[in-house]
PDB file of C-alpha atoms in Angstrom:
ATOM      1  CA  MET A   1     -15.003   7.179 -29.225  1.00 89.00           C
ATOM      2  CA  ILE A   2     -11.595   8.593 -30.398  1.00 96.00           C
ATOM      3  CA  PRO A   3      -8.901   7.924 -27.705  1.00 98.00           C
ATOM      4  CA  ASN A   4      -7.317  10.985 -26.232  1.00 98.00           C
ATOM      5  CA  VAL A   5      -3.476  11.165 -25.880  1.00 98.00           C
ATOM      6  CA  LEU A   6      -1.682  13.989 -24.089  1.00 98.00           C
ATOM      7  CA  THR A   7       1.801  15.031 -24.895  1.00 98.00           C
ATOM      8  CA  VAL A   8       3.961  16.769 -22.085  1.00 98.00           C
ATOM      9  CA  ALA A   9       6.793  18.370 -23.945  1.00 97.00           C
ATOM     10  CA  GLY A  10       8.706  21.274 -25.329  1.00 96.00           C
ATOM     11  CA  SER A  11       7.770  23.206 -28.555  1.00 97.00           C
ATOM     12  CA  ASP A  12       9.861  22.683 -31.919  1.00 97.00           C
ATOM     13  CA  SER A  13       9.304  25.943 -33.989  1.00 97.00           C
ATOM     14  CA  GLY A  14      10.636  24.019 -36.869  1.00 96.00           C
ATOM     15  CA  GLY A  15       7.930  21.573 -36.792  1.00 96.00           C
ATOM     16  CA  GLY A  16      10.051  18.579 -36.878  1.00 96.00           C
ATOM     17  CA  ALA A  17      10.123  17.336 -33.147  1.00 96.00           C
ATOM     18  CA  GLY A  18       8.557  18.143 -29.812  1.00 96.00           C
ATOM     19  CA  ILE A  19       4.675  18.698 -29.317  1.00 98.00           C
ATOM     20  CA  GLN A  20       4.561  19.472 -33.097  1.00 98.00           C
ATOM     21  CA  ALA A  21       5.771  15.944 -34.115  1.00 98.00           C
ATOM     22  CA  ASP A  22       3.815  14.463 -31.415  1.00 98.00           C
ATOM     23  CA  LEU A  23       0.608  15.908 -32.530  1.00 98.00           C
ATOM     24  CA  LYS A  24       1.080  14.930 -36.067  1.00 98.00           C
ATOM     25  CA  THR A  25       2.009  11.407 -35.098  1.00 98.00           C
ATOM     26  CA  MET A  26      -1.178  11.211 -32.924  1.00 98.00           C
ATOM     27  CA  LEU A  27      -3.297  12.503 -35.924  1.00 98.00           C
ATOM     28  CA  ALA A  28      -1.727   9.962 -38.279  1.00 98.00           C
ATOM     29  CA  LEU A  29      -2.604   7.132 -35.874  1.00 98.00           C
ATOM     30  CA  GLY A  30      -6.101   8.151 -35.360  1.00 97.00           C
ATOM     31  CA  VAL A  31      -6.138   9.459 -31.758  1.00 98.00           C
ATOM     32  CA  HIS A  32      -7.110  12.877 -30.444  1.00 98.00           C
ATOM     33  CA  GLY A  33      -3.643  14.683 -29.628  1.00 98.00           C
ATOM     34  CA  MET A  34      -3.649  17.248 -26.677  1.00 98.00           C
ATOM     35  CA  SER A  35      -0.616  19.151 -25.449  1.00 98.00           C
ATOM     36  CA  VAL A  36       0.921  20.569 -22.218  1.00 98.00           C
ATOM     37  CA  VAL A  37       3.970  22.876 -23.438  1.00 98.00           C
ATOM     38  CA  THR A  38       6.797  22.696 -21.055  1.00 97.00           C
ATOM     39  CA  ALA A  39       9.401  24.956 -22.937  1.00 96.00           C
ATOM     40  CA  VAL A  40       9.591  26.995 -26.067  1.00 96.00           C
ATOM     41  CA  THR A  41      12.571  26.517 -28.352  1.00 95.00           C
ATOM     42  CA  ALA A  42      13.943  28.537 -31.174  1.00 96.00           C
ATOM     43  CA  GLN A  43      14.804  25.605 -33.429  1.00 94.00           C
ATOM     44  CA  ASN A  44      15.268  24.832 -36.958  1.00 95.00           C
ATOM     45  CA  SER A  45      17.101  22.229 -39.270  1.00 94.00           C
ATOM     46  CA  LEU A  46      20.496  23.538 -38.051  1.00 94.00           C
ATOM     47  CA  GLY A  47      19.955  23.286 -34.306  1.00 91.00           C
ATOM     48  CA  VAL A  48      18.408  25.007 -31.331  1.00 91.00           C
ATOM     49  CA  GLN A  49      19.182  28.562 -31.184  1.00 94.00           C
ATOM     50  CA  GLY A  50      17.386  29.204 -27.714  1.00 93.00           C
ATOM     51  CA  ALA A  51      15.123  27.524 -25.222  1.00 92.00           C
ATOM     52  CA  TRP A  52      12.847  28.992 -22.660  1.00 95.00           C
ATOM     53  CA  GLU A  53      11.243  26.728 -19.964  1.00 94.00           C
ATOM     54  CA  LEU A  54       7.856  27.694 -18.712  1.00 97.00           C
ATOM     55  CA  PRO A  55       7.025  28.121 -15.284  1.00 97.00           C
ATOM     56  CA  VAL A  56       5.901  25.097 -13.187  1.00 97.00           C
ATOM     57  CA  GLU A  57       2.534  26.758 -12.328  1.00 98.00           C
ATOM     58  CA  ALA A  58       1.795  27.066 -16.131  1.00 98.00           C
ATOM     59  CA  VAL A  59       2.765  23.511 -16.852  1.00 98.00           C
ATOM     60  CA  ARG A  60       0.528  22.328 -14.024  1.00 98.00           C
ATOM     61  CA  ALA A  61      -2.462  24.421 -15.087  1.00 98.00           C
ATOM     62  CA  GLN A  62      -2.266  23.073 -18.567  1.00 98.00           C
ATOM     63  CA  TYR A  63      -2.108  19.531 -17.317  1.00 98.00           C
ATOM     64  CA  ARG A  64      -5.002  19.936 -14.854  1.00 98.00           C
ATOM     65  CA  SER A  65      -7.071  21.860 -17.494  1.00 98.00           C
ATOM     66  CA  VAL A  66      -6.948  18.981 -19.953  1.00 98.00           C
ATOM     67  CA  VAL A  67      -7.079  16.098 -17.625  1.00 98.00           C
ATOM     68  CA  ASP A  68      -9.778  17.350 -15.263  1.00 98.00           C
ATOM     69  CA  ASP A  69     -12.160  18.263 -18.226  1.00 98.00           C
ATOM     70  CA  ILE A  70     -11.438  15.938 -21.040  1.00 98.00           C
ATOM     71  CA  GLY A  71      -9.567  13.095 -19.513  1.00 97.00           C
ATOM     72  CA  VAL A  72      -6.714  10.957 -21.117  1.00 98.00           C
ATOM     73  CA  HIS A  73      -6.216   7.437 -22.276  1.00 98.00           C
ATOM     74  CA  ALA A  74      -2.385   7.860 -22.449  1.00 98.00           C
ATOM     75  CA  VAL A  75       0.346  10.373 -21.594  1.00 98.00           C
ATOM     76  CA  LYS A  76       3.684  10.897 -23.268  1.00 98.00           C
ATOM     77  CA  THR A  77       6.402  12.858 -21.862  1.00 98.00           C
ATOM     78  CA  GLY A  78       9.409  14.650 -23.659  1.00 96.00           C
ATOM     79  CA  MET A  79      11.471  17.790 -22.994  1.00 93.00           C
ATOM     80  CA  LEU A  80      11.106  18.603 -19.368  1.00 94.00           C
ATOM     81  CA  ALA A  81      14.097  20.908 -19.136  1.00 86.00           C
ATOM     82  CA  SER A  82      14.558  21.386 -15.341  1.00 90.00           C
ATOM     83  CA  ALA A  83      14.410  19.366 -12.082  1.00 91.00           C
ATOM     84  CA  GLU A  84      11.399  21.463 -11.061  1.00 94.00           C
ATOM     85  CA  LEU A  85       9.449  20.608 -14.245  1.00 95.00           C
ATOM     86  CA  VAL A  86      10.500  16.886 -13.847  1.00 95.00           C
ATOM     87  CA  GLU A  87       9.151  16.631 -10.515  1.00 96.00           C
ATOM     88  CA  ALA A  88       5.991  18.606 -11.245  1.00 97.00           C
ATOM     89  CA  VAL A  89       5.155  16.430 -14.101  1.00 97.00           C
ATOM     90  CA  ALA A  90       6.090  13.180 -12.303  1.00 97.00           C
ATOM     91  CA  GLU A  91       3.637  14.120  -9.582  1.00 97.00           C
ATOM     92  CA  LEU A  92       1.028  14.742 -12.192  1.00 98.00           C
ATOM     93  CA  ILE A  93       1.314  11.597 -14.112  1.00 97.00           C
ATOM     94  CA  ALA A  94       1.698   9.413 -10.922  1.00 95.00           C
ATOM     95  CA  GLY A  95      -1.928  10.656 -10.043  1.00 95.00           C
ATOM     96  CA  THR A  96      -3.277  10.102 -13.472  1.00 97.00           C
ATOM     97  CA  ASP A  97      -4.967   6.648 -14.189  1.00 96.00           C
ATOM     98  CA  ALA A  98      -3.520   6.100 -17.637  1.00 98.00           C
ATOM     99  CA  PRO A  99      -0.368   4.636 -19.297  1.00 98.00           C
ATOM    100  CA  VAL A 100       2.693   6.827 -19.428  1.00 98.00           C
ATOM    101  CA  VAL A 101       5.403   6.667 -22.132  1.00 98.00           C
ATOM    102  CA  VAL A 102       8.596   8.608 -20.725  1.00 98.00           C
ATOM    103  CA  ASP A 103      10.989   9.701 -23.598  1.00 96.00           C
ATOM    104  CA  PRO A 104      13.827  11.016 -21.391  1.00 92.00           C
ATOM    105  CA  VAL A 105      14.824  13.675 -23.603  1.00 83.00           C
ATOM    106  CA  GLY A 106      18.446  14.801 -22.854  1.00 75.00           C
ATOM    107  CA  VAL A 107      19.884  16.330 -26.251  1.00 63.00           C
ATOM    108  CA  SER A 108      18.528  17.313 -29.466  1.00 62.00           C
ATOM    109  CA  LYS A 109      19.486  15.535 -32.870  1.00 59.00           C
ATOM    110  CA  HIS A 110      21.815  18.239 -33.302  1.00 56.00           C
ATOM    111  CA  GLY A 111      23.525  17.617 -29.831  1.00 60.00           C
ATOM    112  CA  ASP A 112      22.017  20.574 -28.001  1.00 58.00           C
ATOM    113  CA  ALA A 113      21.182  20.121 -24.341  1.00 63.00           C
ATOM    114  CA  LEU A 114      17.632  20.044 -23.634  1.00 67.00           C
ATOM    115  CA  LEU A 115      17.675  18.732 -19.961  1.00 72.00           C
ATOM    116  CA  ALA A 116      19.605  20.354 -17.218  1.00 72.00           C
ATOM    117  CA  ALA A 117      22.332  18.159 -15.470  1.00 74.00           C
ATOM    118  CA  SER A 118      20.915  19.068 -12.131  1.00 78.00           C
ATOM    119  CA  ALA A 119      17.576  17.145 -13.266  1.00 83.00           C
ATOM    120  CA  LEU A 120      18.997  13.878 -13.975  1.00 88.00           C
ATOM    121  CA  ASP A 121      18.472  12.608 -10.430  1.00 89.00           C
ATOM    122  CA  SER A 122      14.798  13.788 -10.663  1.00 93.00           C
ATOM    123  CA  VAL A 123      14.452  11.714 -13.740  1.00 93.00           C
ATOM    124  CA  ARG A 124      15.917   8.667 -12.099  1.00 93.00           C
ATOM    125  CA  THR A 125      13.970   8.875  -8.802  1.00 93.00           C
ATOM    126  CA  LYS A 126      10.618  10.580  -9.787  1.00 95.00           C
ATOM    127  CA  LEU A 127       9.869  10.250 -13.611  1.00 96.00           C
ATOM    128  CA  LEU A 128      10.993   6.808 -14.488  1.00 97.00           C
ATOM    129  CA  PRO A 129       9.185   5.136 -11.694  1.00 97.00           C
ATOM    130  CA  ALA A 130       5.904   6.406 -12.892  1.00 97.00           C
ATOM    131  CA  ALA A 131       6.497   5.220 -16.425  1.00 98.00           C
ATOM    132  CA  THR A 132       4.554   2.479 -18.040  1.00 98.00           C
ATOM    133  CA  VAL A 133       7.300   2.384 -20.998  1.00 98.00           C
ATOM    134  CA  ALA A 134      10.735   4.347 -20.929  1.00 98.00           C
ATOM    135  CA  THR A 135      12.103   4.845 -24.240  1.00 97.00           C
ATOM    136  CA  PRO A 136      15.855   6.089 -23.948  1.00 95.00           C
ATOM    137  CA  ASN A 137      18.346   6.098 -26.994  1.00 92.00           C
ATOM    138  CA  LEU A 138      21.780   5.010 -26.116  1.00 92.00           C
ATOM    139  CA  ASP A 139      23.321   8.401 -25.398  1.00 90.00           C
ATOM    140  CA  GLU A 140      20.314   8.816 -22.737  1.00 91.00           C
ATOM    141  CA  VAL A 141      21.133   5.452 -21.356  1.00 93.00           C
ATOM    142  CA  ALA A 142      24.644   6.596 -20.773  1.00 91.00           C
ATOM    143  CA  GLN A 143      23.355   9.942 -19.283  1.00 90.00           C
ATOM    144  CA  ILE A 144      20.985   8.193 -16.806  1.00 92.00           C
ATOM    145  CA  THR A 145      22.707   5.144 -15.835  1.00 93.00           C
ATOM    146  CA  GLY A 146      26.350   5.524 -16.910  1.00 93.00           C
ATOM    147  CA  VAL A 147      26.230   2.395 -18.929  1.00 94.00           C
ATOM    148  CA  ARG A 148      27.606   2.615 -22.488  1.00 93.00           C
ATOM    149  CA  VAL A 149      26.456   0.437 -25.257  1.00 92.00           C
ATOM    150  CA  GLY A 150      28.682  -0.355 -28.190  1.00 88.00           C
ATOM    151  CA  SER A 151      26.972  -3.367 -29.466  1.00 89.00           C
ATOM    152  CA  GLU A 152      23.835  -5.129 -29.714  1.00 88.00           C
ATOM    153  CA  ARG A 153      24.720  -7.804 -26.969  1.00 88.00           C
ATOM    154  CA  GLU A 154      25.371  -4.960 -24.543  1.00 92.00           C
ATOM    155  CA  MET A 155      21.770  -3.596 -24.809  1.00 94.00           C
ATOM    156  CA  ARG A 156      20.398  -6.120 -22.157  1.00 95.00           C
ATOM    157  CA  GLY A 157      22.747  -4.638 -19.516  1.00 95.00           C
ATOM    158  CA  ALA A 158      21.340  -1.211 -20.478  1.00 96.00           C
ATOM    159  CA  ALA A 159      17.952  -2.416 -20.118  1.00 97.00           C
ATOM    160  CA  ALA A 160      18.615  -3.805 -16.735  1.00 97.00           C
ATOM    161  CA  ALA A 161      20.289  -0.589 -15.494  1.00 97.00           C
ATOM    162  CA  VAL A 162      17.137   1.621 -16.632  1.00 97.00           C
ATOM    163  CA  LEU A 163      14.648  -1.003 -15.093  1.00 98.00           C
ATOM    164  CA  GLU A 164      16.353  -0.601 -11.853  1.00 97.00           C
ATOM    165  CA  TYR A 165      14.887   2.884 -11.672  1.00 97.00           C
ATOM    166  CA  GLY A 166      11.396   1.511 -11.744  1.00 97.00           C
ATOM    167  CA  PRO A 167       9.593   1.722 -15.269  1.00 98.00           C
ATOM    168  CA  ARG A 168       7.362  -1.241 -15.883  1.00 98.00           C
ATOM    169  CA  TRP A 169       9.052  -1.716 -19.480  1.00 98.00           C
ATOM    170  CA  VAL A 170      12.068  -0.177 -21.176  1.00 98.00           C
ATOM    171  CA  LEU A 171      12.571   0.209 -24.908  1.00 98.00           C
ATOM    172  CA  ILE A 172      16.336   0.499 -25.540  1.00 96.00           C
ATOM    173  CA  LYS A 173      16.772   2.360 -28.881  1.00 94.00           C
ATOM    174  CA  GLY A 174      19.672   0.891 -30.807  1.00 85.00           C
ATOM    175  CA  GLY A 175      19.371   3.351 -33.770  1.00 75.00           C
ATOM    176  CA  HIS A 176      22.856   4.802 -33.113  1.00 73.00           C
ATOM    177  CA  LEU A 177      24.677   1.152 -33.535  1.00 82.00           C
ATOM    178  CA  PRO A 178      25.868   0.244 -36.943  1.00 77.00           C
ATOM    179  CA  GLY A 179      23.812  -2.287 -39.089  1.00 81.00           C
ATOM    180  CA  ASP A 180      20.017  -2.756 -38.870  1.00 85.00           C
ATOM    181  CA  ALA A 181      17.879  -0.514 -36.540  1.00 85.00           C
ATOM    182  CA  VAL A 182      17.487  -2.756 -33.693  1.00 92.00           C
ATOM    183  CA  ASP A 183      15.650  -2.146 -30.389  1.00 95.00           C
ATOM    184  CA  LEU A 184      15.164  -4.036 -27.276  1.00 97.00           C
ATOM    185  CA  LEU A 185      11.702  -4.074 -25.474  1.00 98.00           C
ATOM    186  CA  THR A 186      11.946  -5.859 -22.010  1.00 98.00           C
ATOM    187  CA  ASP A 187      10.254  -5.686 -18.498  1.00 98.00           C
ATOM    188  CA  GLY A 188      13.225  -7.636 -17.073  1.00 96.00           C
ATOM    189  CA  SER A 189      11.612 -11.206 -18.039  1.00 95.00           C
ATOM    190  CA  GLU A 190      10.072 -10.864 -21.303  1.00 96.00           C
ATOM    191  CA  GLU A 191      12.101  -9.753 -24.271  1.00 96.00           C
ATOM    192  CA  HIS A 192      11.162  -8.540 -27.643  1.00 97.00           C
ATOM    193  CA  TRP A 193      13.909  -7.640 -30.147  1.00 96.00           C
ATOM    194  CA  LEU A 194      12.480  -5.353 -32.922  1.00 95.00           C
ATOM    195  CA  ARG A 195      14.604  -5.012 -36.058  1.00 93.00           C
ATOM    196  CA  ALA A 196      14.176  -2.811 -39.057  1.00 91.00           C
ATOM    197  CA  PRO A 197      16.244  -2.154 -42.126  1.00 87.00           C
ATOM    198  CA  ARG A 198      18.488   1.152 -41.936  1.00 86.00           C
ATOM    199  CA  HIS A 199      17.344   3.619 -44.571  1.00 87.00           C
ATOM    200  CA  ASP A 200      20.058   5.741 -46.129  1.00 85.00           C
ATOM    201  CA  ASN A 201      18.323   9.023 -45.261  1.00 89.00           C
ATOM    202  CA  ARG A 202      19.978  11.682 -43.119  1.00 91.00           C
ATOM    203  CA  HIS A 203      16.540  13.369 -42.553  1.00 94.00           C
ATOM    204  CA  THR A 204      15.736  11.740 -39.172  1.00 91.00           C
ATOM    205  CA  HIS A 205      14.774  14.996 -36.862  1.00 94.00           C
ATOM    206  CA  GLY A 206      12.075  14.035 -34.385  1.00 94.00           C
ATOM    207  CA  THR A 207      12.449  10.257 -34.657  1.00 94.00           C
ATOM    208  CA  GLY A 208      12.345   9.761 -30.677  1.00 95.00           C
ATOM    209  CA  CYS A 209       9.346  11.906 -30.163  1.00 96.00           C
ATOM    210  CA  THR A 210       7.655  10.260 -32.978  1.00 98.00           C
ATOM    211  CA  LEU A 211       8.231   6.674 -31.673  1.00 98.00           C
ATOM    212  CA  ALA A 212       7.147   7.555 -28.163  1.00 98.00           C
ATOM    213  CA  SER A 213       3.967   9.289 -29.372  1.00 98.00           C
ATOM    214  CA  ALA A 214       3.154   6.208 -31.445  1.00 98.00           C
ATOM    215  CA  ILE A 215       3.608   4.093 -28.655  1.00 98.00           C
ATOM    216  CA  ALA A 216       1.364   6.189 -26.587  1.00 98.00           C
ATOM    217  CA  SER A 217      -1.389   6.168 -29.261  1.00 98.00           C
ATOM    218  CA  GLY A 218      -1.265   2.524 -29.521  1.00 98.00           C
ATOM    219  CA  LEU A 219      -1.654   2.108 -25.607  1.00 98.00           C
ATOM    220  CA  ALA A 220      -4.530   4.526 -25.680  1.00 98.00           C
ATOM    221  CA  LYS A 221      -6.271   2.148 -28.140  1.00 98.00           C
ATOM    222  CA  GLY A 222      -6.033  -0.757 -25.539  1.00 98.00           C
ATOM    223  CA  ARG A 223      -3.068  -2.352 -27.019  1.00 98.00           C
ATOM    224  CA  SER A 224      -0.534  -4.360 -24.930  1.00 98.00           C
ATOM    225  CA  VAL A 225       2.990  -2.785 -24.515  1.00 98.00           C
ATOM    226  CA  PRO A 226       4.480  -5.174 -26.973  1.00 98.00           C
ATOM    227  CA  GLU A 227       1.783  -4.650 -29.514  1.00 98.00           C
ATOM    228  CA  ALA A 228       1.888  -0.960 -29.256  1.00 98.00           C
ATOM    229  CA  VAL A 229       5.671  -0.818 -29.585  1.00 98.00           C
ATOM    230  CA  THR A 230       5.761  -3.171 -32.482  1.00 98.00           C
ATOM    231  CA  ALA A 231       3.137  -1.076 -34.206  1.00 98.00           C
ATOM    232  CA  ALA A 232       4.943   2.156 -33.431  1.00 98.00           C
ATOM    233  CA  LYS A 233       8.318   0.561 -34.707  1.00 97.00           C
ATOM    234  CA  GLU A 234       6.791   0.040 -37.986  1.00 97.00           C
ATOM    235  CA  TYR A 235       5.009   3.499 -38.303  1.00 97.00           C
ATOM    236  CA  VAL A 236       8.374   5.165 -37.464  1.00 96.00           C
ATOM    237  CA  THR A 237      10.429   3.196 -39.898  1.00 95.00           C
ATOM    238  CA  GLY A 238       8.235   4.297 -42.716  1.00 95.00           C
ATOM    239  CA  ALA A 239       8.477   7.883 -41.421  1.00 96.00           C
ATOM    240  CA  VAL A 240      12.091   7.657 -41.375  1.00 95.00           C
ATOM    241  CA  ALA A 241      12.332   6.118 -44.998  1.00 94.00           C
ATOM    242  CA  ALA A 242      10.208   9.123 -46.243  1.00 95.00           C
ATOM    243  CA  GLY A 243      12.032  11.960 -44.202  1.00 95.00           C
ATOM    244  CA  PHE A 244      12.538  14.934 -46.219  1.00 94.00           C
ATOM    245  CA  ALA A 245      15.115  17.892 -46.626  1.00 95.00           C
ATOM    246  CA  LEU A 246      13.961  21.057 -44.884  1.00 95.00           C
ATOM    247  CA  GLY A 247      15.992  24.120 -44.578  1.00 95.00           C
ATOM    248  CA  GLY A 248      19.781  23.702 -44.728  1.00 94.00           C
ATOM    249  CA  GLY A 249      20.410  20.941 -42.209  1.00 95.00           C
ATOM    250  CA  VAL A 250      18.798  17.730 -40.970  1.00 94.00           C
ATOM    251  CA  GLY A 251      15.226  17.588 -42.065  1.00 96.00           C
ATOM    252  CA  PRO A 252      12.195  15.861 -40.226  1.00 96.00           C
ATOM    253  CA  VAL A 253      10.780  12.245 -40.823  1.00 96.00           C
ATOM    254  CA  ASP A 254       7.539  12.371 -42.705  1.00 97.00           C
ATOM    255  CA  HIS A 255       4.608  11.796 -40.168  1.00 97.00           C
ATOM    256  CA  GLY A 256       2.143  11.581 -42.896  1.00 96.00           C
ATOM    257  CA  TRP A 257       3.829   9.067 -44.961  1.00 95.00           C
ATOM    258  CA  ARG A 258       0.947   6.703 -45.041  1.00 93.00           C
ATOM    259  CA  PHE A 259      -1.200   9.393 -46.461  1.00 92.00           C
ATOM    260  CA  ARG A 260       0.893  10.270 -49.595  1.00 84.00           C
ATOM    261  CA  THR A 261      -0.759   9.487 -52.885  1.00 60.00           C
ATOM    262  CA  ASP A 262       2.100  10.631 -54.947  1.00 58.00           C
ATOM    263  CA  VAL A 263       4.878   8.309 -53.742  1.00 48.00           C
TER     264      VAL A 263
END
């Protein structure tokens, strides 16, 4: 049986991030991807020109339609936009018997806000406690906890601050630090440091969505959290290395890099 993975996130019309990136990742990793659209963006390689969140009733109806009939083996959340959507989605995933990967999306690769400031408290008190794994980058750590990380050794403190809000595991993504791309996965007692060489490629749009979806795909296959995160890190590192120019700005990672026969 092919595992079913559900993404609850916004749409990226440029196809590099959001539900488009999630579904491409899931296909590449051999699971069946399904989607609940929370918001629609007008977005390209240059930035986000507009965003429109869907009504809570529409999000809830999509979720129930998929989960009640098809069922899920893992859920991934991305852009949730508002406090109302965060709370509705948190309630839905808390009632679903499947591992949940929470990517607490705050801003786009181009610096555009994708989460209302008023929703931060709901992320802290409702969404993170429902997470099997939370995957914040350093900007999102600062947004959620106030902890700013300027070096690798400060990542432990960031992880502890996020864990206080209740996720079982946290993956602190250190990609914004200089040097190798270093991430810290921990549940507060067990630690896993994941390192990969930094590739000289600016086309990295969708990296966070891709990583979170790859983790969810691994969990849906029955892997442990450390196993799923390690495999996801390997996949996204290859996708970043193969990222390509698209439009006039920052292009996407290549979700199908393992299938290319001409490189």
